[in-house]
Coordinates of N, CA and C in Angstrom, one line a residue:
X1 N 110.2 80.2 59.4 CA 109.9 81.2 60.4 C 109.0 82.2 59.8
X2 N 108.0 82.6 60.6 CA 107.0 83.6 60.1 C 107.7 85.0 60.1
X3 N 107.1 85.9 59.4 CA 107.6 87.3 59.3 C 107.6 87.9 60.7
X4 N 106.5 87.6 61.5 CA 106.4 88.1 62.9 C 107.6 87.6 63.7
X5 N 107.9 86.4 63.6 CA 109.0 85.8 64.4 C 110.3 86.3 63.9
X6 N 110.5 86.5 62.6 CA 111.7 87.1 62.1 C 111.9 88.5 62.6
X7 N 110.8 89.3 62.6 CA 110.9 90.7 63.1 C 111.3 90.7 64.6
X8 N 110.6 89.9 65.4 CA 110.9 89.8 66.8 C 112.3 89.4 67.1
X9 N 112.8 88.4 66.3 CA 114.2 87.9 66.5 C 115.2 89.0 66.1
X10 N 114.9 89.8 65.1 CA 115.8 90.8 64.7 C 115.9 91.9 65.8
X11 N 114.7 92.3 66.3 CA 114.7 93.3 67.4 C 115.5 92.8 68.6
X12 N 115.2 91.6 69.0 CA 115.9 91.0 70.2 C 117.4 90.8 70.0
X13 N 117.8 90.4 68.8 CA 119.2 90.3 68.4 C 119.9 91.6 68.5
X14 N 119.3 92.7 68.0 CA 119.9 94.0 68.0 C 119.9 94.5 69.5
X15 N 118.9 94.2 70.3 CA 118.9 94.7 71.6 C 119.8 93.9 72.5
X16 N 120.3 92.7 72.0 CA 121.2 91.9 72.8 C 122.6 92.6 73.0
X17 N 122.8 93.6 72.1 CA 124.0 94.4 72.2 C 123.9 95.3 73.5
X18 N 124.8 95.2 74.4 CA 124.7 95.9 75.7 C 124.6 97.4 75.5
X19 N 125.3 98.0 74.6 CA 125.3 99.4 74.4 C 123.9 99.8 73.9
X20 N 123.4 99.1 72.9 CA 122.0 99.4 72.3 C 120.9 99.2 73.4
X21 N 121.1 98.2 74.2 CA 120.1 97.9 75.2 C 120.1 99.0 76.2
X22 N 121.3 99.5 76.7 CA 121.4 100.6 77.6 C 120.9 101.9 77.0
X23 N 121.1 102.1 75.7 CA 120.6 103.3 75.1 C 119.1 103.3 75.0
X24 N 118.5 102.1 74.6 CA 117.1 102.0 74.6 C 116.5 102.2 75.9
X25 N 117.1 101.6 77.0 CA 116.5 101.7 78.3 C 116.6 103.2 78.8
X26 N 117.7 103.9 78.4 CA 117.8 105.3 78.8 C 116.8 106.1 78.1
X27 N 116.5 105.8 76.8 CA 115.5 106.6 76.1 C 114.1 106.3 76.7
X28 N 113.8 105.1 77.0 CA 112.5 104.7 77.6 C 112.3 105.5 78.9
X29 N 113.4 105.4 79.8 CA 113.3 106.1 81.1 C 113.1 107.6 80.9
X30 N 113.7 108.2 79.9 CA 113.7 109.6 79.7 C 112.3 110.1 79.1
X31 N 111.6 109.2 78.5 CA 110.3 109.5 78.0 C 110.3 110.4 76.8
X32 N 109.2 111.3 76.8 CA 109.0 112.2 75.7 C 110.2 113.3 75.5
X33 N 110.9 113.5 76.6 CA 112.0 114.5 76.5 C 113.1 114.0 75.6
X34 N 113.4 112.7 75.7 CA 114.4 112.2 74.8 C 115.9 112.6 75.2
X35 N 116.8 112.1 74.4 CA 118.2 112.4 74.6 C 118.8 112.9 73.2
X36 N 119.8 113.8 73.4 CA 120.6 114.1 72.2 C 121.8 113.1 72.2
X37 N 122.5 113.1 71.1 CA 123.7 112.2 71.0 C 124.7 112.6 72.1
X38 N 124.9 113.9 72.3 CA 125.8 114.3 73.4 C 125.4 113.8 74.7
X39 N 124.1 114.0 75.1 CA 123.6 113.5 76.4 C 123.7 112.0 76.5
X40 N 123.4 111.3 75.4 CA 123.5 109.8 75.4 C 125.0 109.4 75.6
X41 N 125.9 110.1 75.0 CA 127.3 109.7 75.1 C 127.7 109.9 76.6
X42 N 127.2 110.9 77.2 CA 127.6 111.2 78.6 C 126.9 110.1 79.5
X43 N 125.7 109.8 79.2 CA 124.9 108.8 80.0 C 125.6 107.4 79.9
X44 N 126.0 107.1 78.7 CA 126.6 105.7 78.5 C 128.1 105.7 78.7
X45 N 128.7 106.9 78.9 CA 130.2 107.0 79.1 C 130.9 106.4 77.8
X46 N 130.6 107.1 76.7 CA 131.2 106.6 75.4 C 131.4 107.8 74.5
X47 N 132.0 107.6 73.4 CA 132.2 108.7 72.5 C 130.9 109.1 71.8
X48 N 130.9 110.3 71.2 CA 129.7 110.7 70.5 C 129.4 109.8 69.3
X49 N 130.5 109.4 68.5 CA 130.2 108.5 67.4 C 129.6 107.1 67.8
X50 N 130.1 106.6 69.0 CA 129.5 105.4 69.5 C 128.0 105.5 69.9
X51 N 127.8 106.6 70.6 CA 126.4 106.9 71.0 C 125.5 107.2 69.7
X52 N 126.0 107.9 68.8 CA 125.3 108.1 67.5 C 125.0 106.8 66.8
X53 N 126.0 105.9 66.8 CA 125.8 104.6 66.1 C 124.7 103.8 66.8
X54 N 124.7 103.8 68.2 CA 123.6 103.1 68.9 C 122.3 103.7 68.7
X55 N 122.2 105.0 68.7 CA 120.9 105.7 68.5 C 120.4 105.5 67.1
X56 N 121.4 105.6 66.1 CA 121.0 105.4 64.7 C 120.5 104.0 64.5
X57 N 121.1 103.0 65.1 CA 120.6 101.6 64.9 C 119.2 101.5 65.5
X58 N 119.0 102.1 66.7 CA 117.6 102.0 67.3 C 116.6 102.7 66.4
X59 N 117.0 103.8 65.8 CA 116.1 104.5 64.9 C 115.8 103.7 63.7
X60 N 116.9 103.0 63.2 CA 116.7 102.2 62.0 C 115.8 101.0 62.2
X61 N 115.8 100.5 63.4 CA 114.9 99.4 63.8 C 113.5 99.8 64.1
X62 N 113.3 101.1 64.2 CA 112.0 101.7 64.5 C 111.8 101.8 66.0
X63 N 112.8 101.4 66.8 CA 112.7 101.5 68.3 C 112.9 102.9 68.8
X64 N 113.3 103.8 68.0 CA 113.5 105.2 68.4 C 113.2 106.0 67.2
X65 N 112.9 107.3 67.5 CA 112.7 108.2 66.5 C 113.7 109.4 66.7
X66 N 114.3 109.8 65.6 CA 115.1 111.0 65.7 C 114.3 112.2 65.1
X67 N 114.5 113.3 65.7 CA 113.8 114.5 65.2 C 114.7 115.6 64.7
X68 N 114.2 116.6 64.1 CA 115.0 117.7 63.6 C 115.7 118.4 64.7
X69 N 115.2 118.3 65.9 CA 115.9 119.0 67.0 C 117.1 118.3 67.6
X70 N 117.4 117.2 66.9 CA 118.6 116.4 67.4 C 118.4 115.5 68.5
X71 N 117.2 115.3 68.9 CA 116.8 114.4 70.0 C 116.2 113.1 69.6
X72 N 116.5 112.1 70.3 CA 116.0 110.7 70.0 C 115.0 110.4 71.1
X73 N 113.9 109.8 70.7 CA 112.9 109.3 71.7 C 112.6 107.9 71.4
X74 N 112.4 107.1 72.5 CA 112.1 105.7 72.4 C 110.7 105.5 71.9
X75 N 110.5 104.4 71.2 CA 109.2 103.9 70.7 C 109.0 102.5 71.2
X76 N 108.8 102.3 72.5 CA 108.7 101.0 73.1 C 107.5 100.2 72.5
X77 N 106.5 100.9 72.0 CA 105.3 100.3 71.4 C 105.7 99.3 70.3
X78 N 106.8 99.6 69.6 CA 107.3 98.8 68.5 C 107.6 97.4 69.1
X79 N 108.3 97.4 70.2 CA 108.7 96.1 70.8 C 107.4 95.4 71.3
X80 N 106.5 96.1 71.9 CA 105.2 95.5 72.3 C 104.5 94.9 71.2
X81 N 104.4 95.6 70.1 CA 103.7 95.2 68.9 C 104.3 93.9 68.3
X82 N 105.7 93.9 68.3 CA 106.4 92.7 67.8 C 106.1 91.5 68.7
X83 N 106.0 91.7 70.0 CA 105.7 90.6 71.0 C 104.3 90.1 70.8
X84 N 103.4 91.0 70.6 CA 102.0 90.7 70.4 C 101.8 89.9 69.1
X85 N 102.5 90.3 68.0 CA 102.4 89.6 66.7 C 103.0 88.2 66.9
X86 N 104.1 88.1 67.6 CA 104.7 86.8 67.9 C 103.7 85.9 68.6
X87 N 103.1 86.4 69.6 CA 102.1 85.6 70.4 C 101.0 85.1 69.5
X88 N 100.6 85.9 68.5 CA 99.6 85.5 67.6 C 99.9 84.3 66.8
X89 N 101.2 84.0 66.7 CA 101.6 82.9 65.9 C 101.7 81.6 66.7
X90 N 101.5 81.7 68.0 CA 101.6 80.5 68.9 C 100.5 79.5 68.6
X91 N 100.7 78.3 68.9 CA 99.6 77.2 68.5 C 98.3 77.5 69.2
X92 N 98.2 78.0 70.4 CA 96.9 78.1 71.1 C 96.2 79.4 70.6
X93 N 96.9 80.3 70.0 CA 96.3 81.7 69.6 C 95.0 81.6 68.9
X94 N 94.8 80.8 67.9 CA 93.5 80.8 67.2 C 92.4 80.4 68.1
X95 N 92.6 79.4 69.0 CA 91.5 79.0 69.9 C 91.3 80.1 71.0
X96 N 92.3 80.8 71.4 CA 92.1 81.8 72.4 C 91.2 82.9 71.9
X97 N 91.3 83.1 70.6 CA 90.4 84.2 70.0 C 88.9 83.8 70.2
X98 N 88.6 82.5 70.2 CA 87.3 82.0 70.4 C 86.9 82.1 71.9
X99 N 87.8 82.2 72.8 CA 87.6 82.2 74.2 C 88.3 83.4 74.9
X100 N 87.9 84.6 74.5 CA 88.6 85.8 75.0 C 88.5 85.9 76.5
X101 N 87.5 85.4 77.1 CA 87.3 85.4 78.6 C 88.4 84.6 79.3
X102 N 89.2 83.8 78.6 CA 90.2 83.0 79.2 C 91.6 83.5 79.0
X103 N 91.8 84.6 78.3 CA 93.1 85.2 78.0 C 93.9 85.5 79.2
X104 N 93.2 85.8 80.3 CA 93.9 86.2 81.6 C 94.7 85.0 82.2
X105 N 94.3 83.8 81.8 CA 95.0 82.6 82.3 C 96.2 82.2 81.5
X106 N 96.5 82.9 80.5 CA 97.6 82.6 79.6 C 98.5 83.8 79.5
X107 N 99.8 83.6 79.4 CA 100.8 84.6 79.2 C 101.7 84.1 78.0
X108 N 101.7 84.9 77.0 CA 102.4 84.6 75.8 C 102.1 83.2 75.3
X109 N 100.8 82.9 75.2 CA 100.4 81.6 74.7 C 100.6 80.4 75.6
X110 N 100.9 80.7 76.9 CA 101.2 79.6 77.8 C 100.3 79.7 79.0
X111 N 99.7 78.6 79.4 CA 98.8 78.6 80.5 C 99.6 78.8 81.8
X112 N 99.3 79.8 82.5 CA 100.0 80.2 83.7 C 99.3 79.9 85.0
X113 N 97.9 79.8 84.9 CA 97.2 79.5 86.1 C 95.8 78.9 85.7
X114 N 95.2 78.2 86.7 CA 93.9 77.6 86.5 C 92.9 78.2 87.4
X115 N 91.7 78.4 87.0 CA 90.6 78.9 87.8 C 90.2 77.9 88.9
X116 N 89.4 78.3 89.8 CA 88.9 77.4 90.8 C 88.2 76.2 90.1
X117 N 88.4 75.0 90.8 CA 87.9 73.7 90.2 C 86.5 73.7 89.8
X118 N 85.6 74.2 90.6 CA 84.2 74.1 90.3 C 83.6 75.3 89.5
X119 N 84.5 76.2 89.0 CA 84.0 77.4 88.3 C 83.7 77.1 86.8
X120 N 82.9 78.0 86.3 CA 82.6 77.9 84.8 C 83.9 78.0 84.0
X121 N 84.8 78.9 84.4 CA 86.0 79.1 83.7 C 86.9 77.8 83.6
X122 N 86.8 77.0 84.7 CA 87.6 75.8 84.7 C 87.1 74.8 83.6
X123 N 85.7 74.8 83.5 CA 85.1 74.0 82.4 C 85.5 74.5 81.1
X124 N 85.5 75.9 80.9 CA 85.9 76.5 79.6 C 87.3 76.2 79.3
X125 N 88.2 76.3 80.2 CA 89.6 76.1 79.9 C 89.8 74.6 79.5
X126 N 89.1 73.7 80.2 CA 89.2 72.3 79.9 C 88.7 72.1 78.4
X127 N 87.6 72.7 78.1 CA 87.1 72.6 76.7 C 88.1 73.1 75.7
X128 N 88.7 74.3 76.0 CA 89.7 74.9 75.1 C 90.9 74.0 74.9
X129 N 91.4 73.4 76.0 CA 92.5 72.6 75.9 C 92.2 71.2 75.3
X130 N 91.0 70.7 75.5 CA 90.6 69.5 74.8 C 90.6 69.7 73.3
X131 N 90.1 70.9 72.9 CA 90.1 71.2 71.4 C 91.5 71.4 70.9
X132 N 92.4 72.0 71.7 CA 93.8 72.1 71.3 C 94.4 70.8 71.2
X133 N 94.2 69.9 72.1 CA 94.8 68.5 72.0 C 94.3 67.7 70.9
X134 N 93.1 67.9 70.5 CA 92.5 67.2 69.4 C 92.8 65.7 69.4
X135 N 92.4 65.1 70.5 CA 92.6 63.7 70.7 C 91.7 62.9 69.8
X136 N 92.3 62.1 68.9 CA 91.5 61.3 68.0 C 92.1 59.9 68.1
X137 N 91.4 59.0 68.7 CA 91.9 57.7 69.0 C 92.4 57.6 70.4
X138 N 93.4 56.7 70.6 CA 94.0 56.4 71.9 C 95.4 56.9 71.9
X139 N 95.8 57.6 73.0 CA 97.1 58.1 73.1 C 97.7 57.6 74.4
X140 N 99.0 57.4 74.4 CA 99.7 57.1 75.7 C 99.8 58.3 76.5
X141 N 100.1 58.1 77.8 CA 100.2 59.2 78.7 C 101.3 60.2 78.3
X142 N 102.4 59.6 77.7 CA 103.5 60.4 77.3 C 103.1 61.3 76.1
X143 N 102.3 60.7 75.2 CA 101.8 61.5 74.0 C 100.9 62.7 74.5
X144 N 100.0 62.4 75.5 CA 99.2 63.4 76.0 C 100.0 64.5 76.7
X145 N 101.0 64.1 77.5 CA 101.9 65.0 78.2 C 102.6 65.9 77.2
X146 N 103.1 65.3 76.1 CA 103.9 66.2 75.1 C 103.0 67.2 74.5
X147 N 101.7 66.8 74.2 CA 100.8 67.8 73.6 C 100.5 68.9 74.6
X148 N 100.2 68.6 75.9 CA 99.9 69.5 76.9 C 101.1 70.5 77.1
X149 N 102.3 69.9 77.1 CA 103.5 70.7 77.4 C 103.7 71.8 76.5
X150 N 103.1 71.8 75.3 CA 103.2 72.9 74.3 C 102.6 74.2 74.9
X151 N 101.6 74.0 75.8 CA 100.9 75.2 76.3 C 100.8 75.3 77.8
X152 N 101.4 74.4 78.5 CA 101.3 74.4 80.0 C 102.5 73.8 80.6
X153 N 102.9 74.4 81.7 CA 104.0 73.8 82.5 C 103.6 72.6 83.4
X154 N 102.4 72.8 84.1 CA 101.9 71.8 85.0 C 101.1 70.8 84.2
X155 N 101.8 69.9 83.5 CA 101.1 68.9 82.7 C 100.2 68.0 83.4
X156 N 100.6 67.6 84.6 CA 99.8 66.7 85.4 C 98.5 67.4 85.8
X157 N 98.5 68.6 86.2 CA 97.3 69.3 86.6 C 96.3 69.5 85.5
X158 N 96.9 69.8 84.3 CA 96.0 69.9 83.1 C 95.4 68.6 82.7
X159 N 96.2 67.6 82.7 CA 95.7 66.2 82.4 C 94.6 65.8 83.4
X160 N 94.8 66.1 84.7 CA 93.9 65.7 85.7 C 92.6 66.5 85.4
X161 N 92.7 67.8 85.1 CA 91.5 68.6 84.8 C 90.7 68.1 83.6
X162 N 91.4 67.7 82.6 CA 90.8 67.1 81.4 C 90.0 65.8 81.7
X163 N 90.6 65.0 82.6 CA 89.9 63.8 83.0 C 88.7 64.1 83.9
X164 N 88.9 65.0 84.9 CA 87.8 65.4 85.8 C 86.6 66.0 85.1
X165 N 86.9 66.8 84.1 CA 85.8 67.4 83.3 C 85.2 66.5 82.2
X166 N 85.8 65.4 82.1 CA 85.3 64.4 81.1 C 85.7 64.6 79.7
X167 N 86.7 65.5 79.4 CA 87.2 65.7 78.1 C 88.2 64.6 77.7
X168 N 88.8 64.0 78.7 CA 89.7 62.8 78.4 C 89.2 61.7 79.3
X169 N 89.3 60.5 78.7 CA 89.0 59.3 79.5 C 90.3 58.5 79.6
X170 N 90.6 58.0 80.9 CA 91.8 57.3 81.1 C 91.4 55.8 81.3
X171 N 92.3 54.9 80.8 CA 92.0 53.5 81.1 C 92.2 53.2 82.5
X172 N 91.8 52.0 82.9 CA 91.9 51.6 84.3 C 93.4 51.6 84.8
X173 N 94.3 51.2 83.9 CA 95.7 51.2 84.3 C 96.3 52.6 84.4
X174 N 95.6 53.6 83.8 CA 96.1 54.9 83.8 C 97.3 55.2 82.8
X175 N 97.3 54.3 81.8 CA 98.4 54.5 80.8 C 98.0 55.0 79.4
X176 N 96.7 54.9 79.1 CA 96.3 55.4 77.8 C 95.0 56.3 78.0
X177 N 94.9 57.2 77.1 CA 93.8 58.2 77.1 C 93.1 58.3 75.8
X178 N 91.8 58.6 75.9 CA 91.0 58.8 74.7 C 90.1 59.9 74.9
X179 N 89.5 60.4 73.8 CA 88.5 61.5 73.9 C 87.3 61.0 74.7
X180 N 86.9 61.8 75.7 CA 85.8 61.5 76.5 C 84.5 62.2 76.1
X181 N 84.6 63.3 75.5 CA 83.4 64.1 75.0 C 83.7 64.5 73.6
X182 N 82.7 64.8 72.9 CA 82.8 65.4 71.6 C 82.4 66.9 71.6
X183 N 83.3 67.7 71.1 CA 83.0 69.1 71.0 C 81.9 69.4 70.0
X184 N 80.9 70.1 70.4 CA 79.8 70.5 69.5 C 79.9 72.0 69.4
X185 N 80.2 72.6 68.3 CA 80.3 74.0 68.1 C 79.0 74.7 68.4
X186 N 79.0 75.8 69.0 CA 77.8 76.6 69.2 C 77.3 77.1 67.9
X187 N 76.0 77.3 67.8 CA 75.4 77.9 66.6 C 74.4 77.1 66.0

């Protein structure tokens, strides 16, 4: 497991505690004003030591900051940064850096929508996914589907797009696939 994945897992594990999650949500909702331990104990209907423990854990994780005035404030950017770092470890991430114009079609490294069929972006996504699949030789439909499923839910639509754009060639029986075009890097 990468350091980014371990950090994200630790944050999520700690936030899976209902008291900590409610405390964090309360801090986020309160914004820059923050909460004191007394106010948090009232908000969460718990003792001051329990509220102090929850706020202390959040501060220890970097999800909250405590100040000299006795108030805690949320630092939600820490959670966002952990999520972004985790997304950077996903298999499609290196290729998406080369196609920044396509990032809007992906959520957390997963293809969530396709552009219109005859658009330039459709061709670009097909090229990106063909590079990701790295078909070398002949693959069965099941092998192609498994590779596509790593980055897209609608496997059939992506497979069809790759065939339509010429990046994959399907045999007449429709059971095996091979590379239809060769990627030539720009430059």
